[in-house]
XYZ file of C-alpha atoms in Angstrom:
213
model
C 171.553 152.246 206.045
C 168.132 151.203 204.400
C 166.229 149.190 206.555
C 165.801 145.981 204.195
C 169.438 146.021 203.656
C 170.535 146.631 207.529
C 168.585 143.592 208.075
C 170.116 141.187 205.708
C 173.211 142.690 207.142
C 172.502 141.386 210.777
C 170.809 137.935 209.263
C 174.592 137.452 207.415
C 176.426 138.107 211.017
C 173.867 135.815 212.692
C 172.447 138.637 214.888
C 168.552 138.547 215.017
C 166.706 141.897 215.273
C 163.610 142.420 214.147
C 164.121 145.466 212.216
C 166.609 147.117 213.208
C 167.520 149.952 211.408
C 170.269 151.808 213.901
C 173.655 151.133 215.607
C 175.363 153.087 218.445
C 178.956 152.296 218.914
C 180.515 153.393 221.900
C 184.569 153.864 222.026
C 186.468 155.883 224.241
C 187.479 158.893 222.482
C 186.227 161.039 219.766
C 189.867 160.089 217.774
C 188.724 156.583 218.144
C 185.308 156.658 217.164
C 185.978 158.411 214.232
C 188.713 155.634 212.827
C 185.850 153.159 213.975
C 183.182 155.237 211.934
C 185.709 154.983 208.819
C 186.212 151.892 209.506
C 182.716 150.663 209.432
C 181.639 152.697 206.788
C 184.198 151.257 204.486
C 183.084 147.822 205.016
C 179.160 148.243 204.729
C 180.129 150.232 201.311
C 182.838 148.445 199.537
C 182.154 144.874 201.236
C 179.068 144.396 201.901
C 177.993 146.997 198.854
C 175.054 148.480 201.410
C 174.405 152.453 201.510
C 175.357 154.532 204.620
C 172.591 157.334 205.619
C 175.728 159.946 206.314
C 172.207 162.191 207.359
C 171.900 160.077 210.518
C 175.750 159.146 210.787
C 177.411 160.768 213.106
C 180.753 160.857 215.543
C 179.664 162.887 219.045
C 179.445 162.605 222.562
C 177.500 159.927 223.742
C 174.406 162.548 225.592
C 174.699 164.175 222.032
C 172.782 161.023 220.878
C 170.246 159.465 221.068
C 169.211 155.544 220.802
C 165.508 154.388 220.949
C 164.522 157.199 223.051
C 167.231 156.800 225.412
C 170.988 158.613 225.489
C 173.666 157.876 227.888
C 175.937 160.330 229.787
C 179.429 161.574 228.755
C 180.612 159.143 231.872
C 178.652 156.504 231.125
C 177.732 156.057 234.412
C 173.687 157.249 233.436
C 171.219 155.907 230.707
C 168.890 159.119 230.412
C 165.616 160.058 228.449
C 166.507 161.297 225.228
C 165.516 165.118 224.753
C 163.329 164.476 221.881
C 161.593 161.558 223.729
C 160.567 163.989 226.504
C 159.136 166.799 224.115
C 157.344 164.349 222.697
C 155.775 162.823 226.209
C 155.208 166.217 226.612
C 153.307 167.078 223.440
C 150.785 164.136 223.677
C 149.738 165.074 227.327
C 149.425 168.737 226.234
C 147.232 167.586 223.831
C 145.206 164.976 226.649
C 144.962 167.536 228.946
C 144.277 170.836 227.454
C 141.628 172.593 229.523
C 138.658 173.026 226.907
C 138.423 169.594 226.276
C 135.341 169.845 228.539
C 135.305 166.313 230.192
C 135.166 165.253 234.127
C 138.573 164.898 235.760
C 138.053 160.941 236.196
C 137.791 160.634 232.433
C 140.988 162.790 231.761
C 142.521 160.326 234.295
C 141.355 157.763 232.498
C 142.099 158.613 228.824
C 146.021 159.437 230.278
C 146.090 156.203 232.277
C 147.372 153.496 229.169
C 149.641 156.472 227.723
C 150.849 156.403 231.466
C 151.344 152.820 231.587
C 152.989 152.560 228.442
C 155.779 155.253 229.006
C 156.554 154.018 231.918
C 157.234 150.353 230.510
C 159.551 151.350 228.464
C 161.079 154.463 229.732
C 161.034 153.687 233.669
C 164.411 151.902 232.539
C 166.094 155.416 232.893
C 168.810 155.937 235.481
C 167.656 159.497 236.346
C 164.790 159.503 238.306
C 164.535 163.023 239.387
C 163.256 163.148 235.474
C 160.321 161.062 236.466
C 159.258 162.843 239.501
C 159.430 165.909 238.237
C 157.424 165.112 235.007
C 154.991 163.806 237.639
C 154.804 166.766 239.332
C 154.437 168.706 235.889
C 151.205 166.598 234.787
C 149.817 166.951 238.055
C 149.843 171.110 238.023
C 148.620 169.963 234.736
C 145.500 168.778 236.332
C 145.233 171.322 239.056
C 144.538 174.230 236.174
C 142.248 171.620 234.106
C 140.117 171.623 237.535
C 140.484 175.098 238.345
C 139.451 176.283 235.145
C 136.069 173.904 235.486
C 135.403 175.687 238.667
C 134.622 178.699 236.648
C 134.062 181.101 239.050
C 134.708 182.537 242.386
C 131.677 181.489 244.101
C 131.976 177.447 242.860
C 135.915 177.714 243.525
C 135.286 178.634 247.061
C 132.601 175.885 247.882
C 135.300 173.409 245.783
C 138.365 174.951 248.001
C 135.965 174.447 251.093
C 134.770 171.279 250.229
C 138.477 169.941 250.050
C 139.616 171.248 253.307
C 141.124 174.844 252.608
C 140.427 176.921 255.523
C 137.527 179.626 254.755
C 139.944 182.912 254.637
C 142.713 181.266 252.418
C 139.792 179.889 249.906
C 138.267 183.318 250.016
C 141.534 184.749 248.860
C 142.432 182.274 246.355
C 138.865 182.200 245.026
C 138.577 185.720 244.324
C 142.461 185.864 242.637
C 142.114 187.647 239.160
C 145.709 185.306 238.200
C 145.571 183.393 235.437
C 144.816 179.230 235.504
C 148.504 177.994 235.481
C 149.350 180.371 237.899
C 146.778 179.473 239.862
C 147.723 175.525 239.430
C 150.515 176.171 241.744
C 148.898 178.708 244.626
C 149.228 177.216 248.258
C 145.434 176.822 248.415
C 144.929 174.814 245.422
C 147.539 173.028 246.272
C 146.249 171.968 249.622
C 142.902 171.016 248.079
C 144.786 168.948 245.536
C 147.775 167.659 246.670
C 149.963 164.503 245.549
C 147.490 161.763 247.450
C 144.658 163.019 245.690
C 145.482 162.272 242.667
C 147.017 158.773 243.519
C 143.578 158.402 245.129
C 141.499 158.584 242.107
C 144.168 156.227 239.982
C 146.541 158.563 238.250
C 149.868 156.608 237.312
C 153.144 157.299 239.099
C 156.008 157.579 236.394
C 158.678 156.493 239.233
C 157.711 153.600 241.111
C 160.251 152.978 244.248
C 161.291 149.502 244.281
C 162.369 148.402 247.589
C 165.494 146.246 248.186
């Protein structure tokens, strides 16, 4: 439906949104929601005289979907992260944290911290929190290549190993690896050196935030 006319639609059946331009309708079985998507259709067209975008339209399985970045399990028992939502997230912190962008790692941190923020407003809603944590996880290797690749070399990424606490022999061997930076992102050594409370340390955003009872 065009968005000036789904509006006047909702004004006529009292509902205020402010411009909305998408439905989900949820039924029980696919037999049902396609006599409700008939249904529907045939009033917006011949009774209300409004246009259907059949592009968008649509009877499937409710994960199949997706709603404001968010789509809900077959059960119904889970609201998830939409797929497309996700690439996106993904996509914009590619794009903060791709490794020649040449900048200290407390400036990185700070340019991702109102994306951060944001995202989790809105999408910290989800039901599926494993999602969260392991998107966490994912920006934080993220940030372990970003720093190994400033480190440049084998002599500055032993001092840095060093300086972090990695014992001498397993800096030495990390140091002088010949693997590539995201491969590196996830050796034991760099690991240790950077691990989870480092990063919350210097005021990157958890995605999941516990909430105790």
């Amino acid at each position: 439906m065009r968005r000036e006319s789904h509006v006047r639609f909702c004004e006529r059946a009292a509902v205020r949104f402010h411009r909305a331009t998408h439905r989900n309708i949820y039924v029980r079985s696919r037999r049902a929601g396609e006599r409700v998507m008939a249904s529907v259709s045939r009033f917006l067209t011949q009774k209300l005289r409004l246009k259907v975008n059949e592009a968008k339209s649509a009877v499937a399985q409710p994960e199949e979907r997706k709603f404001l970045g968010f789509s809900i399990s077959n059960d119904g028992s889970e609201r998830r992260i939409a797929p497309k939502a996700l690439d996106k997230f993904k996509t914009q912190i590619r794009g903060t944290t791709r490794r020649t962008r040449g900048i200290s790692l407390q400036q990185l941190i700070e340019d991702l911290t109102p994306y951060l923020i944001g995202w989790r407003g809105y999408f910290g809603f989800c039901q599926t929190p494993r999602v969260l944590t392991n998107l966490e996880a994912w920006i934080r290797r993220r940030l372990r290549s970003y720093l190994w690749r400033q480190w440049q070399n084998g002599h500055n990424r032993f001092n840095e190993l060093r300086r972090h606490g990695v014992p001498k022999f397993n800096a030495a061997v990390a140091a002088g690896s010949p693997t590539g930076f995201w491969r590196m992102s996830g050796h034991p050594a760099v690991q240790q050196a950077l691990p989870n409370r480092y990063f919350d340390s210097i005021g990157l955003p958890r995605l999941h935030v516990f909430v105790q009872a």
